[in-house]
Tab-separated table of C-alpha atoms in Angstrom:
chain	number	residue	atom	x	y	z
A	1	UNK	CA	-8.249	14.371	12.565
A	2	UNK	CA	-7.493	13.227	9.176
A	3	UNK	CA	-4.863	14.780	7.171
A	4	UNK	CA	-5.987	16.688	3.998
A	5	UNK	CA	-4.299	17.857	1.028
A	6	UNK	CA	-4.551	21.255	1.740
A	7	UNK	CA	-2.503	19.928	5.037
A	8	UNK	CA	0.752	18.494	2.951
A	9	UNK	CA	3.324	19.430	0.727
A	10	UNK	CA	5.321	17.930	-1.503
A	11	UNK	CA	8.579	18.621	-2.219
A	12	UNK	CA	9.982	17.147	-5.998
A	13	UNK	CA	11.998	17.813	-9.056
A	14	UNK	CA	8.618	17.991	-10.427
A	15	UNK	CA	5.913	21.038	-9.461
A	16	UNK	CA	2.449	19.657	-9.034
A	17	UNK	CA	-0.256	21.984	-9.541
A	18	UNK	CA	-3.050	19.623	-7.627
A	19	UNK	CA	-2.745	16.092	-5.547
A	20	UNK	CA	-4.737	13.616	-6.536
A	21	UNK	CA	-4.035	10.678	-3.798
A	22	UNK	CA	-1.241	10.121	-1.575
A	23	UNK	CA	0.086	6.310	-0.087
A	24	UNK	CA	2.735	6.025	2.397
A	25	UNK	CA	3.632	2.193	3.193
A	26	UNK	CA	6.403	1.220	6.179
A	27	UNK	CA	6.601	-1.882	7.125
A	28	UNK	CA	9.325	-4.018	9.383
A	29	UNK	CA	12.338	-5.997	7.310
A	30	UNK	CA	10.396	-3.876	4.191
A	31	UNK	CA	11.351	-0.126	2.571
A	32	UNK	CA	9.633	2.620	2.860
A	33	UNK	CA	7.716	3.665	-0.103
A	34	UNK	CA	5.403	6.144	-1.167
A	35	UNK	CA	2.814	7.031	-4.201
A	36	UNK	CA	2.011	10.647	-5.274
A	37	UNK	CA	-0.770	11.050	-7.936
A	38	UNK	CA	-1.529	14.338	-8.907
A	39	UNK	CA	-1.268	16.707	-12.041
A	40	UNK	CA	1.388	19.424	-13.232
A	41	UNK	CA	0.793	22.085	-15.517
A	42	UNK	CA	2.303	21.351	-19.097
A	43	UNK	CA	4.049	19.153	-21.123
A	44	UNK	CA	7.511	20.389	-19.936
A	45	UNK	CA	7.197	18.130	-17.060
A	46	UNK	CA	7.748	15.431	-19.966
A	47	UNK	CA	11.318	16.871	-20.520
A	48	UNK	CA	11.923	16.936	-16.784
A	49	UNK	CA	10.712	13.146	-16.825
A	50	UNK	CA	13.267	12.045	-19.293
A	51	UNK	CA	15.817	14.096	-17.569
A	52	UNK	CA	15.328	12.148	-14.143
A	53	UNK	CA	17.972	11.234	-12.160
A	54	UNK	CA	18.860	8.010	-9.553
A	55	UNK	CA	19.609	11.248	-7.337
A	56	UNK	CA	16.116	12.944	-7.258
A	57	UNK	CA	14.513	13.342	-4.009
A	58	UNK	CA	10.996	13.394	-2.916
A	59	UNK	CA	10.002	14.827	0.302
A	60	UNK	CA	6.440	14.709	1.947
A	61	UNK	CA	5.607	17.124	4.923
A	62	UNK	CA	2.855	17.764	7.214
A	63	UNK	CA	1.614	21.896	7.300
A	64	UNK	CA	1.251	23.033	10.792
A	65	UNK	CA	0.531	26.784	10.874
A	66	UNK	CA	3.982	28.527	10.219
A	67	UNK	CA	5.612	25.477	10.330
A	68	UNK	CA	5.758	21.901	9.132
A	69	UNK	CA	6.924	18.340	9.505
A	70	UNK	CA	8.761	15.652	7.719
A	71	UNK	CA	6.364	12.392	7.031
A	72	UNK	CA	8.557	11.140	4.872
A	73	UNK	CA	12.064	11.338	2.470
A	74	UNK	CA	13.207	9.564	0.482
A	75	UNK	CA	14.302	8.601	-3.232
A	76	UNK	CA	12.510	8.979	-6.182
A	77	UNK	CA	12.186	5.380	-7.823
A	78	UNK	CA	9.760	6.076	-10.513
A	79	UNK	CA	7.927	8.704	-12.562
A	80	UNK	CA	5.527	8.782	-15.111
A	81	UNK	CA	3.176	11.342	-16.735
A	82	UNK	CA	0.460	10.566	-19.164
A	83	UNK	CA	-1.354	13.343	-21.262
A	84	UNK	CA	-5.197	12.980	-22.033
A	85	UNK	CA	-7.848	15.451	-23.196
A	86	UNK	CA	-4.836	18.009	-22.628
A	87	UNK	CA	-4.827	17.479	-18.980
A	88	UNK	CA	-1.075	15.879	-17.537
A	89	UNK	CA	-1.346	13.434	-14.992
A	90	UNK	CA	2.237	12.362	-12.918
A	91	UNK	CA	2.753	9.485	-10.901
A	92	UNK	CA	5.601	9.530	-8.666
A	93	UNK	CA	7.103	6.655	-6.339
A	94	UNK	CA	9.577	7.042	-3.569
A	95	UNK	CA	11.625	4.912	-1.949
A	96	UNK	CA	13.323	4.650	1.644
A	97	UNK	CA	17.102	5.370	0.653
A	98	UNK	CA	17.238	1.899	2.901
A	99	UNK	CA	16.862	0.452	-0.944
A	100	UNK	CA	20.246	1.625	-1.599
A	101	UNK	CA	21.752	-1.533	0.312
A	102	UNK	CA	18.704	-3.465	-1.455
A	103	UNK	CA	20.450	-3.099	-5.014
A	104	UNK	CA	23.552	-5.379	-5.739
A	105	UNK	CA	23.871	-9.043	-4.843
A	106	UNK	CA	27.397	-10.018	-3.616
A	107	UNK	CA	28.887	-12.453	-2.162
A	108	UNK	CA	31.998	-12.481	0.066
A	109	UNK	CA	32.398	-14.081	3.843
A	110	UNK	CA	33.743	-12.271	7.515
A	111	UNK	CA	36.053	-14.416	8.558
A	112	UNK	CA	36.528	-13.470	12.610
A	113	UNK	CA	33.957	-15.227	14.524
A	114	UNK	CA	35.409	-13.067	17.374
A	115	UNK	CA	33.897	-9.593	16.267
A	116	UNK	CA	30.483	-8.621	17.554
A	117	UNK	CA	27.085	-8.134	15.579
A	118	UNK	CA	27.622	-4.533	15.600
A	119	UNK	CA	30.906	-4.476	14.554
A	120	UNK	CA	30.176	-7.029	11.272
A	121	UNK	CA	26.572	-4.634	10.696
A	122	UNK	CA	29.266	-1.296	10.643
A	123	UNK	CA	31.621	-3.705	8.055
A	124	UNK	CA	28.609	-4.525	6.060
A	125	UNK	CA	27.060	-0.752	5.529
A	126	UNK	CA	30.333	1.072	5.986
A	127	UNK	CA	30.234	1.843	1.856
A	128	UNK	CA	26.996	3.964	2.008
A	129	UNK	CA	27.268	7.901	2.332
A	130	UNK	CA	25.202	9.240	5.155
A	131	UNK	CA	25.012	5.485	6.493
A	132	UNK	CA	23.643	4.925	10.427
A	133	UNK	CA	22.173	2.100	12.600
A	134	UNK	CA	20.786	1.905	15.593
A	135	UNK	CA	21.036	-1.376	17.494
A	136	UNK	CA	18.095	-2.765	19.494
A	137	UNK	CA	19.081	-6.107	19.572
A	138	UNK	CA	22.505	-8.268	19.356
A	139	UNK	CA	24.667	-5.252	19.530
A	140	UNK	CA	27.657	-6.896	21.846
A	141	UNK	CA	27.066	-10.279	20.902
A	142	UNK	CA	29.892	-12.168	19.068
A	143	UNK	CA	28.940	-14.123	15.716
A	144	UNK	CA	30.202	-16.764	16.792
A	145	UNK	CA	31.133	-18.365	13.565
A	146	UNK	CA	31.793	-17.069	10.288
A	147	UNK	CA	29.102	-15.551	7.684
A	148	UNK	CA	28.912	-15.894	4.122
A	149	UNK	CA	27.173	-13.615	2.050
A	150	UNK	CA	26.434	-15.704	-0.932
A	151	UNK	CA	23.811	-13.924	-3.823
A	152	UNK	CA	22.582	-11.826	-1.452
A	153	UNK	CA	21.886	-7.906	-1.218
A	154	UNK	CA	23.383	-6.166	1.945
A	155	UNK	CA	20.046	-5.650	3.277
A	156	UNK	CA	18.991	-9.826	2.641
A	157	UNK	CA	22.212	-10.066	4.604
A	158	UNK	CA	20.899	-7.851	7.333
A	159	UNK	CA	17.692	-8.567	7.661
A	160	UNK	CA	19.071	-12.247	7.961
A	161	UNK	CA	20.855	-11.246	10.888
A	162	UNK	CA	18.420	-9.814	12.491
A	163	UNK	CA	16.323	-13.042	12.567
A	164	UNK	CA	19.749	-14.436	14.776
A	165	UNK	CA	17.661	-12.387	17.879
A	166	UNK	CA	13.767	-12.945	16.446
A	167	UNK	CA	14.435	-9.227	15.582
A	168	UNK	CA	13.763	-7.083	12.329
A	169	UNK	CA	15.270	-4.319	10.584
A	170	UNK	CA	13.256	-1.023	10.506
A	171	UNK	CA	14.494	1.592	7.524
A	172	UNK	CA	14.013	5.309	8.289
A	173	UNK	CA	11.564	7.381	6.470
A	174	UNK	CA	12.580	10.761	7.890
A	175	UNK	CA	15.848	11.665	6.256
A	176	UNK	CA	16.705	10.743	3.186
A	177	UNK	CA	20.080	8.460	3.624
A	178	UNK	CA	20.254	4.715	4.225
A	179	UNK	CA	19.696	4.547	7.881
A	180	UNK	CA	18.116	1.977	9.814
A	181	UNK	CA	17.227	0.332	13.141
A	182	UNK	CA	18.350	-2.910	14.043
A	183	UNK	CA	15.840	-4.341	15.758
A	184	UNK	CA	12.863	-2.607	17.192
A	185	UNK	CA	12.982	0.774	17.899
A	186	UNK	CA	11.348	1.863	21.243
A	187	UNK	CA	8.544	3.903	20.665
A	188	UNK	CA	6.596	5.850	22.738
A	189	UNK	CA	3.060	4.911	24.308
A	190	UNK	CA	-0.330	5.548	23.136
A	191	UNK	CA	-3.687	4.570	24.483
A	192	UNK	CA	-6.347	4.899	21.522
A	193	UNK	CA	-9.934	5.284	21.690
A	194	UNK	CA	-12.290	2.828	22.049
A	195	UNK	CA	-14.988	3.763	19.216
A	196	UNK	CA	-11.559	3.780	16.502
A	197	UNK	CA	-12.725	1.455	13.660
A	198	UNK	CA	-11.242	-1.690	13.441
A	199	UNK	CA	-10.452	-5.081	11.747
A	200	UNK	CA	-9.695	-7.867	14.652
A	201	UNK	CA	-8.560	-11.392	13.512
A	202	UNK	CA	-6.434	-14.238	14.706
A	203	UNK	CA	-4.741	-16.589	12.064
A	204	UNK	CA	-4.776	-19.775	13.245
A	205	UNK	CA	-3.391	-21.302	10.364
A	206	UNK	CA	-0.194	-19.282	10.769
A	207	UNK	CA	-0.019	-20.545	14.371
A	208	UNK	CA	-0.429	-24.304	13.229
A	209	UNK	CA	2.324	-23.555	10.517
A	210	UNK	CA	4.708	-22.095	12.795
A	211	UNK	CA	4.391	-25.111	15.393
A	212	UNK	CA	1.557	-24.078	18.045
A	213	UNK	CA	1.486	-25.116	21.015
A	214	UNK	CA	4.595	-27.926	20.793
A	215	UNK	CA	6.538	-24.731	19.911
A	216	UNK	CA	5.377	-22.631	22.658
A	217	UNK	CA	3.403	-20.580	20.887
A	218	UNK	CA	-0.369	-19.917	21.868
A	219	UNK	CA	-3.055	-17.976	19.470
A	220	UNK	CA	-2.763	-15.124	20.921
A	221	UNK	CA	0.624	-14.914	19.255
A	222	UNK	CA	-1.485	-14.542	16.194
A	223	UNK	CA	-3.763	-11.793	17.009
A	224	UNK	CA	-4.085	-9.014	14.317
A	225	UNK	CA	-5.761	-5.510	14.803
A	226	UNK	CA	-6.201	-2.880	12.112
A	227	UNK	CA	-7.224	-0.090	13.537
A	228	UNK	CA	-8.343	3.153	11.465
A	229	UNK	CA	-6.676	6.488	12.581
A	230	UNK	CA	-5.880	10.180	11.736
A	231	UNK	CA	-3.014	10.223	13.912
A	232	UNK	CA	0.319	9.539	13.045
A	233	UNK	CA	2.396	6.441	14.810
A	234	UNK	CA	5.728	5.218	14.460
A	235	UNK	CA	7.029	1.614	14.220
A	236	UNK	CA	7.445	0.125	17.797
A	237	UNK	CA	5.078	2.324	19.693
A	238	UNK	CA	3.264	0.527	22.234
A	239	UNK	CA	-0.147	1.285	21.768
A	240	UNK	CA	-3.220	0.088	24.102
A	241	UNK	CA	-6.446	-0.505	22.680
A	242	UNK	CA	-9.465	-1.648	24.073
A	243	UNK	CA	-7.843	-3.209	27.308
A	244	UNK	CA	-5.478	-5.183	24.897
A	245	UNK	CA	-1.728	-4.270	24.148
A	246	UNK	CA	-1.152	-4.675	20.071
């Protein structure tokens, strides 16, 4: 079942008196980011805009009954009312607090080849309040050489790391700190119906750009499925659908 409107709340510095449209986009090696459109009741929301903070939150839940559940928190990135015909319209963007390591560029090198990808992922984020990882791949495995972080942000860095073991990062959308997965998270399984709506298609041109068959790949590889759902899934669930494991 589709969520509706009357289903979610939102939780800003900013009180919305009706929802217009929500997006929620999460996406491997990517943030997390969400759009609220809506409208809020008078024009001193436009003092509360100009008062915004780096710090404000914005939480999105899912009402169940008595009680509810987090869909998504995060950090408010940008906000903007306009007025027409009397009538205040706000637009509100949030942000995976992964961005936080997605800011500065640095550059600076880790010398001991000896330490493990774990320990030089700790080194990297060990700066960020409320930091956490959780390794899925490469977590014992030594460097191996040095690595030099030259013009790039902390999460370039890590997402470049990643890539080492084919892998990605994954930010976390639940809690509003700069907390990620390295690698893919295991998920849990789902077999979806068969009458779902969908999108198949296989690019074949990726496959021919990435090699094809001389480097082991096959078009299968290549095999995209969008599938249209009111239930909720979380990167690296394993979901079946029609006979065929996306």
């Amino acid at each position: 079942m589709m969520i509706g409107f009357d289903q979610i709340r939102i939780q800003s510095p900013y009180r919305l008196q009706r929802i217009r449209d929500v997006r929620l986009a999460w996406k491997p090696n990517e943030h997390g980011r969400l759009v609220v459109r809506g409208y809020v009741e008078d024009s001193d929301h436009v003092k509360a805009v100009l008062g915004a903070s780096s710090h404000d939150e914005i939480h999105l839940y899912e009402k169940q009954g008595q009680s509810e559940t987090a869909i998504f928190k995060g950090s408010v990135t940008d906000v903007r009312i306009t007025h027409t015909n009397g009538v205040y319209a706000i637009q509100m963007e949030g942000t995976s607090c992964s961005h936080l390591m997605d800011l500065k560029r640095k550059r600076r090198s880790f010398q001991d080849a000896g330490m493990t990808y774990a320990q030089l992922v700790g080194d990297i984020i060990q700066t960020y309040p409320g930091y956490d990882v959780i390794h899925y791949a490469g977590e014992s495995t030594s460097i191996g050489e040095p690595v030099f972080q030259y013009d790039e942000t902390d999460w370039e860095l890590l997402t470049r790391l990643a890539s080492h073991f084919h892998a990605v990062l994954v930010c976390d959308i639940l809690e509003a700190k700069p907390r990620f997965s390295f690698g893919m998270p295991e998920g849990r399984s789902h077999e979806l119906p068969d009458d779902l709506p969908y999108i198949a298609r296989r690019d074949l041109a990726a496959f021919q750009r990435a090699g094809g068959y001389e480097a082991g790949l096959h078009p299968a590889d290549f095999y995209h499925c969008e599938i249209e759902s009111g239930a909720r899934y979380a990167i690296g669930d394993d979901v079946m659908f029609r006979n065929k494991r996306l």
